[in-house]
């Protein structure tokens, strides 16, 4: 698979990474350990060199899974993980006090069975800790060799600038996809200006853009999508127009909807590296295949004009989670 650069500090990864969250957390029951390891190793065999995890996925168990899975090829890949919630639990408020960041780094290194975190993201901006203190703490960890690169997630343009002034930011990780394009307004121009890479999460719209979810789909009781307004039954019905549209474009190109969704992201800018997640081997292969799908200028213009006619219904997060987003 082709490689892409994230930021100006020498971080290079496969054009598509693997989002590992769903193997342990968020979308129903965790997969068995052996299956999770097999999936991650298959991704590496298919050319993926960028693996995304976080302290709070599980919590903790997803980092352990990733650490064990990548051990045989650790030096050939990039591990990204995240700090930032009280006690490592994403239901809790942010906790990005310097001492907490340092403690998370030590614990993550152990769980990941490694001596350095290649990319360490602040998961959400902490309203109680100045971003300069967060960036300064990660800068110290970089000086000590425990962390290689600094990242932010769902940070707004002003926060990105302030952080970057203290410690260059390699990548911002935020939601971006055919049905969530807010980053285009002020974040993407800021990243371009500062030379920071962009890692879109939920690039498949948490599965919706692939067509695999319909108004009748029932999620497991611990599936996060049960509380996402955009996934209410009524909104899934309303948003089916987008899935139909993507189906037409995909059929016209002889590819799948998931591949269109990923190829569209890859075509936006050279410094973009989406991290789709899946628990299934055949979908992993399908998603990796998107790296070879090149959308022509005509295709992109057709998608753009078709999207103008689609109204997306429902917020992407429930209100309590939306409040954590820094803008
Ligand atoms: N920074 C943050 O705050 C944040 C937030 C959310 C996620 N993330 C990261 O971003 C990664 C990806 O995001 P995400 O998992 O939320 O969403 P996503 O990649 O947009 O979608 C994942 C969902 O799509 C399904 N899927 C994947 N490929 C498919 C295909 N080809 N056809 C049909 N269905 C398919 C998966 O189900 P199956 O497993 O059944 O295939 C899963 O339910 C996560 O793993 C995590 O590492 C970060």
CSV table of N, CA, C and O and ligand atoms in Angstrom, one decimal, residues 19-21 27 52 57 82 123-124 153 173 201-207 210 212 225 258 275-280 283 286-287, ligand 1:
chain,number,residue,atom,x,y,z
A,19,UNK,N,-8.4,1.2,12.5
A,19,UNK,CA,-9.0,1.6,13.7
A,19,UNK,C,-9.3,0.3,14.5
A,19,UNK,O,-10.1,-0.5,14.1
A,20,UNK,N,-8.7,0.2,15.7
A,20,UNK,CA,-8.8,-1.1,16.5
A,20,UNK,C,-9.9,-1.0,17.5
A,20,UNK,O,-10.2,-2.1,18.1
A,21,UNK,N,-10.5,0.1,17.7
A,21,UNK,CA,-11.5,0.3,18.8
A,21,UNK,C,-12.6,-0.8,18.9
A,21,UNK,O,-12.8,-1.4,19.9
A,27,UNK,N,-19.0,-1.0,19.8
A,27,UNK,CA,-19.9,-1.5,18.8
A,27,UNK,C,-20.4,-3.0,19.1
A,27,UNK,O,-20.2,-3.9,18.3
A,52,UNK,N,-4.6,2.2,15.3
A,52,UNK,CA,-5.1,3.2,16.2
A,52,UNK,C,-5.8,2.5,17.4
A,52,UNK,O,-6.7,1.7,17.3
A,57,UNK,N,-10.3,2.5,25.3
A,57,UNK,CA,-11.0,1.5,24.6
A,57,UNK,C,-10.9,0.2,25.4
A,57,UNK,O,-9.9,-0.5,25.5
A,82,UNK,N,-4.1,7.2,22.8
A,82,UNK,CA,-4.6,8.4,23.3
A,82,UNK,C,-4.8,8.4,24.8
A,82,UNK,O,-5.1,7.4,25.4
A,123,UNK,N,-7.1,12.9,23.7
A,123,UNK,CA,-8.4,12.4,23.2
A,123,UNK,C,-9.4,13.4,23.0
A,123,UNK,O,-10.1,13.5,22.0
A,124,UNK,N,-9.6,14.3,24.0
A,124,UNK,CA,-10.5,15.4,24.0
A,124,UNK,C,-9.8,16.6,24.7
A,124,UNK,O,-9.1,16.4,25.7
A,153,UNK,N,-7.2,15.3,19.2
A,153,UNK,CA,-8.4,14.7,18.6
A,153,UNK,C,-9.6,15.7,18.9
A,153,UNK,O,-9.7,16.1,20.1
A,173,UNK,N,-6.8,14.0,14.8
A,173,UNK,CA,-7.7,13.0,14.5
A,173,UNK,C,-9.1,13.4,14.9
A,173,UNK,O,-9.4,13.7,16.1
A,201,UNK,N,-11.5,9.9,11.7
A,201,UNK,CA,-12.1,8.7,12.4
A,201,UNK,C,-13.5,8.5,11.9
A,201,UNK,O,-14.1,9.4,11.3
A,202,UNK,N,-14.1,7.3,12.2
A,202,UNK,CA,-15.4,7.0,11.7
A,202,UNK,C,-15.5,7.3,10.2
A,202,UNK,O,-16.5,7.9,9.8
A,203,UNK,N,-14.6,6.9,9.4
A,203,UNK,CA,-14.6,7.3,7.9
A,203,UNK,C,-15.7,6.6,7.2
A,203,UNK,O,-16.1,7.1,6.1
A,204,UNK,N,-16.3,5.5,7.8
A,204,UNK,CA,-17.4,4.8,7.1
A,204,UNK,C,-18.7,5.2,7.8
A,204,UNK,O,-19.7,4.5,7.6
A,205,UNK,N,-18.7,6.4,8.5
A,205,UNK,CA,-19.9,6.8,9.2
A,205,UNK,C,-20.4,5.8,10.2
A,205,UNK,O,-21.6,5.5,10.3
A,206,UNK,N,-19.4,5.2,10.9
A,206,UNK,CA,-19.7,4.1,11.9
A,206,UNK,C,-20.5,3.0,11.3
A,206,UNK,O,-21.3,2.3,11.9
A,207,UNK,N,-20.2,2.7,10.0
A,207,UNK,CA,-20.8,1.6,9.3
A,207,UNK,C,-21.9,2.0,8.4
A,207,UNK,O,-22.2,1.3,7.4
A,210,UNK,N,-21.7,2.3,4.4
A,210,UNK,CA,-21.4,1.1,3.7
A,210,UNK,C,-22.7,0.4,3.1
A,210,UNK,O,-22.7,-0.5,2.3
A,212,UNK,N,-24.5,-1.4,5.1
A,212,UNK,CA,-24.8,-2.6,5.9
A,212,UNK,C,-25.8,-2.4,7.0
A,212,UNK,O,-26.2,-3.4,7.7
A,225,UNK,N,-24.1,3.0,19.2
A,225,UNK,CA,-25.0,3.7,18.2
A,225,UNK,C,-26.4,3.7,18.7
A,225,UNK,O,-27.2,4.5,18.1
A,258,UNK,N,-18.2,1.3,0.7
A,258,UNK,CA,-17.1,1.5,1.7
A,258,UNK,C,-15.9,2.0,0.9
A,258,UNK,O,-15.2,3.0,1.4
A,275,UNK,N,-8.8,5.9,9.1
A,275,UNK,CA,-8.6,4.6,9.9
A,275,UNK,C,-9.9,3.8,10.1
A,275,UNK,O,-10.4,3.8,11.2
A,276,UNK,N,-10.4,3.2,9.0
A,276,UNK,CA,-11.6,2.4,9.2
A,276,UNK,C,-11.4,1.3,10.1
A,276,UNK,O,-10.3,0.8,10.3
A,277,UNK,N,-12.5,0.9,10.8
A,277,UNK,CA,-12.5,-0.2,11.8
A,277,UNK,C,-13.4,-1.3,11.3
A,277,UNK,O,-14.4,-1.0,10.7
A,278,UNK,N,-13.0,-2.5,11.5
A,278,UNK,CA,-13.9,-3.7,11.3
A,278,UNK,C,-13.4,-4.8,12.1
A,278,UNK,O,-12.3,-4.9,12.5
A,279,UNK,N,-14.4,-5.7,12.4
A,279,UNK,CA,-14.0,-7.0,13.1
A,279,UNK,C,-14.0,-8.1,12.2
A,279,UNK,O,-13.8,-9.3,12.6
A,280,UNK,N,-14.2,-7.9,10.9
A,280,UNK,CA,-14.3,-9.0,9.9
A,280,UNK,C,-13.3,-8.9,8.8
A,280,UNK,O,-13.0,-7.9,8.2
A,283,UNK,N,-14.2,-7.7,5.3
A,283,UNK,CA,-14.4,-6.3,5.2
A,283,UNK,C,-13.0,-5.6,5.3
A,283,UNK,O,-12.8,-4.5,4.7
A,286,UNK,N,-11.8,-5.6,1.9
A,286,UNK,CA,-12.5,-4.7,1.1
A,286,UNK,C,-12.0,-3.2,1.3
A,286,UNK,O,-11.8,-2.5,0.4
A,287,UNK,N,-11.9,-2.9,2.6
A,287,UNK,CA,-11.5,-1.5,3.0
A,287,UNK,C,-10.1,-1.2,2.5
A,287,UNK,O,-9.8,-0.1,2.0
B,1,LIG,N1,-10.6,10.0,18.4
B,1,LIG,C1,-11.9,9.7,18.6
B,1,LIG,O1,-12.6,10.3,19.4
B,1,LIG,C2,-12.4,8.4,17.9
B,1,LIG,C3,-13.8,8.2,17.9
B,1,LIG,C4,-14.3,7.1,17.3
B,1,LIG,C5,-13.4,6.2,16.6
B,1,LIG,N2,-12.1,6.5,16.6
B,1,LIG,C6,-11.1,5.6,15.9
B,1,LIG,O2,-11.5,5.5,14.6
B,1,LIG,C7,-11.6,4.1,14.2
B,1,LIG,C8,-12.7,4.0,13.1
B,1,LIG,O3,-13.9,4.6,13.5
B,1,LIG,P1,-15.3,3.8,13.8
B,1,LIG,O4,-14.9,2.4,14.2
B,1,LIG,O5,-16.0,4.6,14.8
B,1,LIG,O6,-16.1,3.9,12.5
B,1,LIG,P2,-16.0,3.4,11.0
B,1,LIG,O7,-14.6,2.9,10.7
B,1,LIG,O8,-16.6,4.5,10.2
B,1,LIG,O9,-17.0,2.1,11.0
B,1,LIG,C9,-16.9,1.0,11.7
B,1,LIG,C10,-18.1,0.2,11.6
B,1,LIG,O10,-18.4,-0.1,10.2
B,1,LIG,C11,-18.5,-1.5,10.0
B,1,LIG,N3,-17.7,-1.8,8.7
B,1,LIG,C12,-16.4,-1.6,8.5
B,1,LIG,N4,-16.1,-1.9,7.3
B,1,LIG,C13,-17.2,-2.3,6.6
B,1,LIG,C14,-17.5,-2.7,5.3
B,1,LIG,N5,-16.6,-2.8,4.4
B,1,LIG,N6,-18.8,-3.0,5.0
B,1,LIG,C15,-19.8,-2.9,6.0
B,1,LIG,N7,-19.5,-2.5,7.2
B,1,LIG,C16,-18.3,-2.2,7.6
B,1,LIG,C17,-17.9,-2.2,11.2
B,1,LIG,O11,-18.6,-3.3,11.5
B,1,LIG,P3,-17.9,-4.8,11.5
B,1,LIG,O12,-17.0,-4.8,12.6
B,1,LIG,O13,-19.1,-5.7,11.8
B,1,LIG,O14,-17.3,-4.9,10.2
B,1,LIG,C18,-18.1,-1.1,12.3
B,1,LIG,O15,-19.4,-1.3,12.9
B,1,LIG,C19,-12.0,3.4,15.5
B,1,LIG,O16,-11.7,2.0,15.5
B,1,LIG,C20,-11.1,4.2,16.5
B,1,LIG,O17,-9.8,3.6,16.5
B,1,LIG,C21,-11.6,7.6,17.3
